[in-house]
Amino acid sequence: DTAVSQTPKYLVTQMGNDKSIKCEQNLGHDTMYWYKQDSKKFLKIMFSYNNKELIINETVPNRFSPKSPDKAHLNLHINSLELGDSAVYFCASSQDSGVGEQFFGPGTRLTVL
Amino acid sequence: KQEVTQIPAALSVPEGENLVLNCSFTDSAIYNLQWFRQDPGKGLTSLLLIQSSQREQTSGRLNASLDKSSGRSTLYIAASQPGDSATYLCAVTLIGGSQGNLIFGKGTKLSVKP
């Protein structure tokens, strides 16, 4: 029944490693997103993607890259992890090419040591 | 640049009280405004979505209003319950923005005391 799911829920890793977070939605939506929630609980968009276009927030380092194997999945790859990457990462999806209601996954708490 | 502000940052009320959470935004060119609830350590749950052409939306004990021209929205919670304790976030989708990206406020942390 889960609409937007993410794995893993928790991820602890060392600086310099490369890691991935997976996201799947079973709502048939056409647009998916990645958001970052920092230690002060502030949520900011990182990427939005539909089957036509990837929009990257200009403040996101190029160590972060979204990859979409199909319409229902948008995975987040992070290279050369840094301490400042520690945060909770949320995946979301919506219909209507981005102007519909957005539904969020449960989040992945990433801790970089 | 769109900025979303939520006041107050935290609110504590006794059970049964009616309350209002405020959200303001600086750019009125929005597609819609969405209210979310976030419980500690959890994801976001969508509560209400108001399109830019609408004035309000209701769901159970929740009522959200939108005054686009003044850049304001309120979330009214009637007869509050301890289970309503959570952080409430508002977010807007900009017209001409990137693919419907939500711009979030920093939230109001609500505590309802039994």
Tab-separated table of N, CA, C and O in Angstrom, chain A residues 19-79:
chain	number	residue	atom	x	y	z
A	19	LYS	N	27.520	6.386	-2.108
A	19	LYS	CA	26.325	5.664	-1.659
A	19	LYS	C	25.128	6.029	-2.531
A	19	LYS	O	25.119	7.066	-3.208
A	20	SER	N	24.096	5.184	-2.457
A	20	SER	CA	22.853	5.431	-3.184
A	20	SER	C	21.658	5.262	-2.274
A	20	SER	O	21.670	4.435	-1.363
A	21	ILE	N	20.641	6.050	-2.539
A	21	ILE	CA	19.346	5.926	-1.868
A	21	ILE	C	18.311	5.668	-2.955
A	21	ILE	O	18.296	6.355	-3.989
A	22	LYS	N	17.440	4.684	-2.703
A	22	LYS	CA	16.448	4.325	-3.712
A	22	LYS	C	15.074	4.885	-3.356
A	22	LYS	O	14.726	4.997	-2.184
A	23	CYS	N	14.327	5.223	-4.378
A	23	CYS	CA	12.971	5.725	-4.188
A	23	CYS	C	12.056	5.113	-5.242
A	23	CYS	O	12.406	5.076	-6.434
A	24	GLU	N	10.895	4.684	-4.783
A	24	GLU	CA	9.896	4.129	-5.696
A	24	GLU	C	8.527	4.693	-5.350
A	24	GLU	O	8.188	4.842	-4.174
A	25	GLN	N	7.740	5.011	-6.384
A	25	GLN	CA	6.358	5.429	-6.135
A	25	GLN	C	5.425	4.566	-6.978
A	25	GLN	O	5.716	4.266	-8.140
A	26	ASN	N	4.309	4.173	-6.346
A	26	ASN	CA	3.333	3.320	-7.044
A	26	ASN	C	2.038	4.071	-7.324
A	26	ASN	O	0.966	3.473	-7.422
A	27	LEU	N	2.151	5.407	-7.421
A	27	LEU	CA	0.975	6.250	-7.630
A	27	LEU	C	0.737	6.573	-9.105
A	27	LEU	O	-0.243	7.234	-9.432
A	28	GLY	N	1.641	6.146	-9.958
A	28	GLY	CA	1.512	6.467	-11.372
A	28	GLY	C	1.800	7.928	-11.679
A	28	GLY	O	1.390	8.441	-12.727
A	29	HIS	N	2.510	8.609	-10.791
A	29	HIS	CA	2.819	10.026	-10.993
A	29	HIS	C	3.876	10.219	-12.070
A	29	HIS	O	4.676	9.321	-12.338
A	30	ASP	N	3.878	11.442	-12.627
A	30	ASP	CA	4.824	11.692	-13.715
A	30	ASP	C	6.048	12.494	-13.291
A	30	ASP	O	6.975	12.669	-14.086
A	31	THR	N	6.053	12.984	-12.069
A	31	THR	CA	7.180	13.795	-11.614
A	31	THR	C	7.639	13.315	-10.249
A	31	THR	O	6.821	13.041	-9.372
A	32	MET	N	8.959	13.240	-10.073
A	32	MET	CA	9.531	12.836	-8.784
A	32	MET	C	10.572	13.859	-8.354
A	32	MET	O	11.119	14.598	-9.182
A	33	TYR	N	10.831	13.889	-7.049
A	33	TYR	CA	11.684	14.925	-6.463
A	33	TYR	C	12.591	14.325	-5.394
A	33	TYR	O	12.259	13.313	-4.782
A	34	TRP	N	13.691	15.020	-5.143
A	34	TRP	CA	14.486	14.779	-3.954
A	34	TRP	C	14.618	16.094	-3.184
A	34	TRP	O	14.926	17.140	-3.774
A	35	TYR	N	14.366	15.992	-1.863
A	35	TYR	CA	14.517	17.127	-0.956
A	35	TYR	C	15.520	16.756	0.124
A	35	TYR	O	15.666	15.588	0.490
A	36	LYS	N	16.176	17.768	0.668
A	36	LYS	CA	17.110	17.579	1.780
A	36	LYS	C	16.599	18.367	2.982
A	36	LYS	O	16.239	19.546	2.853
A	37	GLN	N	16.550	17.695	4.134
A	37	GLN	CA	16.174	18.372	5.375
A	37	GLN	C	17.404	18.415	6.278
A	37	GLN	O	17.894	17.375	6.715
A	38	ASP	N	17.884	19.617	6.546
A	38	ASP	CA	19.123	19.760	7.297
A	38	ASP	C	18.891	19.632	8.802
A	38	ASP	O	17.784	19.368	9.244
A	39	SER	N	19.949	19.851	9.556
A	39	SER	CA	19.891	19.660	11.004
A	39	SER	C	18.939	20.633	11.688
A	39	SER	O	18.468	20.388	12.789
A	40	LYS	N	18.655	21.753	11.019
A	40	LYS	CA	17.696	22.722	11.558
A	40	LYS	C	16.292	22.442	11.052
A	40	LYS	O	15.389	23.268	11.224
A	41	LYS	N	16.099	21.299	10.432
A	41	LYS	CA	14.790	20.833	9.968
A	41	LYS	C	14.266	21.599	8.762
A	41	LYS	O	13.074	21.496	8.453
A	42	PHE	N	15.132	22.356	8.093
A	42	PHE	CA	14.680	23.122	6.946
A	42	PHE	C	14.733	22.259	5.675
A	42	PHE	O	15.777	21.664	5.371
A	43	LEU	N	13.623	22.189	4.960
A	43	LEU	CA	13.506	21.366	3.746
A	43	LEU	C	13.794	22.191	2.502
A	43	LEU	O	13.201	23.247	2.299
A	44	LYS	N	14.684	21.664	1.653
A	44	LYS	CA	14.989	22.366	0.402
A	44	LYS	C	15.012	21.375	-0.754
A	44	LYS	O	15.474	20.251	-0.614
A	45	ILE	N	14.507	21.842	-1.897
A	45	ILE	CA	14.496	21.011	-3.091
A	45	ILE	C	15.919	20.775	-3.593
A	45	ILE	O	16.777	21.668	-3.534
A	46	MET	N	16.177	19.548	-4.045
A	46	MET	CA	17.456	19.244	-4.683
A	46	MET	C	17.263	19.033	-6.182
A	46	MET	O	17.978	19.607	-7.002
A	47	PHE	N	16.309	18.175	-6.531
A	47	PHE	CA	16.052	17.853	-7.927
A	47	PHE	C	14.563	17.653	-8.144
A	47	PHE	O	13.845	17.243	-7.249
A	48	SER	N	14.133	17.909	-9.381
A	48	SER	CA	12.834	17.429	-9.813
A	48	SER	C	13.032	16.786	-11.183
A	48	SER	O	13.900	17.198	-11.962
A	49	TYR	N	12.225	15.769	-11.474
A	49	TYR	CA	12.451	14.997	-12.702
A	49	TYR	C	11.154	14.380	-13.182
A	49	TYR	O	10.415	13.784	-12.415
A	50	ASN	N	10.863	14.568	-14.468
A	50	ASN	CA	9.868	13.719	-15.106
A	50	ASN	C	10.536	13.072	-16.299
A	50	ASN	O	11.751	13.180	-16.463
A	51	ASN	N	9.752	12.382	-17.099
A	51	ASN	CA	10.398	11.584	-18.143
A	51	ASN	C	10.975	12.452	-19.258
A	51	ASN	O	11.558	11.946	-20.204
A	52	LYS	N	10.846	13.736	-19.091
A	52	LYS	CA	11.357	14.627	-20.128
A	52	LYS	C	12.501	15.514	-19.657
A	52	LYS	O	13.356	15.901	-20.425
A	53	GLU	N	12.499	15.832	-18.400
A	53	GLU	CA	13.415	16.889	-17.982
A	53	GLU	C	13.891	16.707	-16.549
A	53	GLU	O	13.115	16.378	-15.665
A	54	LEU	N	15.174	16.960	-16.355
A	54	LEU	CA	15.744	16.988	-15.017
A	54	LEU	C	16.070	18.435	-14.682
A	54	LEU	O	16.760	19.111	-15.436
A	55	ILE	N	15.550	18.881	-13.567
A	55	ILE	CA	15.846	20.228	-13.101
A	55	ILE	C	16.683	20.107	-11.841
A	55	ILE	O	16.290	19.440	-10.889
A	56	ILE	N	17.834	20.729	-11.865
A	56	ILE	CA	18.758	20.635	-10.740
A	56	ILE	C	18.808	21.979	-10.026
A	56	ILE	O	19.035	23.018	-10.650
A	57	ASN	N	18.643	21.947	-8.710
A	57	ASN	CA	18.842	23.149	-7.933
A	57	ASN	C	20.314	23.531	-8.027
A	57	ASN	O	21.193	22.701	-7.794
A	58	GLU	N	20.564	24.758	-8.365
A	58	GLU	CA	21.929	25.198	-8.656
A	58	GLU	C	22.851	25.096	-7.451
A	58	GLU	O	24.073	25.105	-7.612
A	59	THR	N	22.298	24.998	-6.265
A	59	THR	CA	23.151	24.923	-5.080
A	59	THR	C	23.595	23.493	-4.761
A	59	THR	O	24.390	23.287	-3.856
A	60	VAL	N	23.074	22.523	-5.485
A	60	VAL	CA	23.420	21.127	-5.197
A	60	VAL	C	24.765	20.779	-5.837
A	60	VAL	O	24.938	20.966	-7.047
A	61	PRO	N	25.707	20.258	-5.055
A	61	PRO	CA	27.013	19.876	-5.639
A	61	PRO	C	26.857	18.789	-6.688
A	61	PRO	O	25.942	17.953	-6.604
A	62	ASN	N	27.756	18.774	-7.658
A	62	ASN	CA	27.634	17.764	-8.715
A	62	ASN	C	28.038	16.369	-8.244
A	62	ASN	O	28.009	15.413	-9.024
A	63	ARG	N	28.385	16.235	-6.964
A	63	ARG	CA	28.596	14.898	-6.386
A	63	ARG	C	27.261	14.158	-6.241
A	63	ARG	O	27.242	12.948	-6.052
A	64	PHE	N	26.172	14.912	-6.298
A	64	PHE	CA	24.840	14.328	-6.195
A	64	PHE	C	24.274	14.151	-7.596
A	64	PHE	O	24.275	15.106	-8.396
A	65	SER	N	23.768	12.956	-7.890
A	65	SER	CA	23.182	12.749	-9.209
A	65	SER	C	21.962	11.830	-9.096
A	65	SER	O	22.048	10.757	-8.512
A	66	PRO	N	20.820	12.275	-9.623
A	66	PRO	CA	19.638	11.424	-9.641
A	66	PRO	C	19.673	10.527	-10.875
A	66	PRO	O	20.163	10.940	-11.934
A	67	LYS	N	19.159	9.318	-10.714
A	67	LYS	CA	19.089	8.402	-11.843
A	67	LYS	C	17.707	7.740	-11.832
A	67	LYS	O	17.274	7.221	-10.813
A	68	SER	N	17.061	7.747	-12.986
A	68	SER	CA	15.707	7.216	-13.086
A	68	SER	C	15.669	6.055	-14.074
A	68	SER	O	15.625	6.286	-15.284
A	69	PRO	N	15.660	4.813	-13.571
A	69	PRO	CA	15.609	3.673	-14.487
A	69	PRO	C	14.251	3.554	-15.183
A	69	PRO	O	14.169	2.993	-16.277
A	70	ASP	N	13.210	4.048	-14.541
A	70	ASP	CA	11.878	4.066	-15.146
A	70	ASP	C	11.037	5.110	-14.435
A	70	ASP	O	11.492	5.730	-13.461
A	71	LYS	N	9.803	5.258	-14.894
A	71	LYS	CA	8.952	6.347	-14.410
A	71	LYS	C	8.656	6.243	-12.921
A	71	LYS	O	8.376	7.242	-12.261
A	72	ALA	N	8.706	5.040	-12.362
A	72	ALA	CA	8.316	4.845	-10.970
A	72	ALA	C	9.481	4.969	-9.992
A	72	ALA	O	9.284	4.894	-8.783
A	73	HIS	N	10.682	5.129	-10.500
A	73	HIS	CA	11.862	5.160	-9.646
A	73	HIS	C	12.722	6.389	-9.902
A	73	HIS	O	12.915	6.789	-11.049
A	74	LEU	N	13.227	6.971	-8.814
A	74	LEU	CA	14.239	8.028	-8.930
A	74	LEU	C	15.217	7.821	-7.789
A	74	LEU	O	14.915	8.094	-6.631
A	75	ASN	N	16.391	7.298	-8.135
A	75	ASN	CA	17.412	7.014	-7.134
A	75	ASN	C	18.390	8.178	-7.026
A	75	ASN	O	18.592	8.922	-7.994
A	76	LEU	N	18.972	8.307	-5.849
A	76	LEU	CA	19.923	9.406	-5.603
A	76	LEU	C	21.301	8.815	-5.340
A	76	LEU	O	21.464	8.039	-4.390
A	77	HIS	N	22.254	9.152	-6.170
A	77	HIS	CA	23.624	8.700	-5.992
A	77	HIS	C	24.458	9.851	-5.459
A	77	HIS	O	24.349	10.979	-5.950
A	78	ILE	N	25.284	9.534	-4.478
A	78	ILE	CA	26.136	10.552	-3.885
A	78	ILE	C	27.579	10.051	-3.905
A	78	ILE	O	27.872	8.980	-3.352
A	79	ASN	N	28.440	10.792	-4.534
A	79	ASN	CA	29.854	10.431	-4.595
A	79	ASN	C	30.663	11.229	-3.578
A	79	ASN	O	30.304	12.358	-3.208
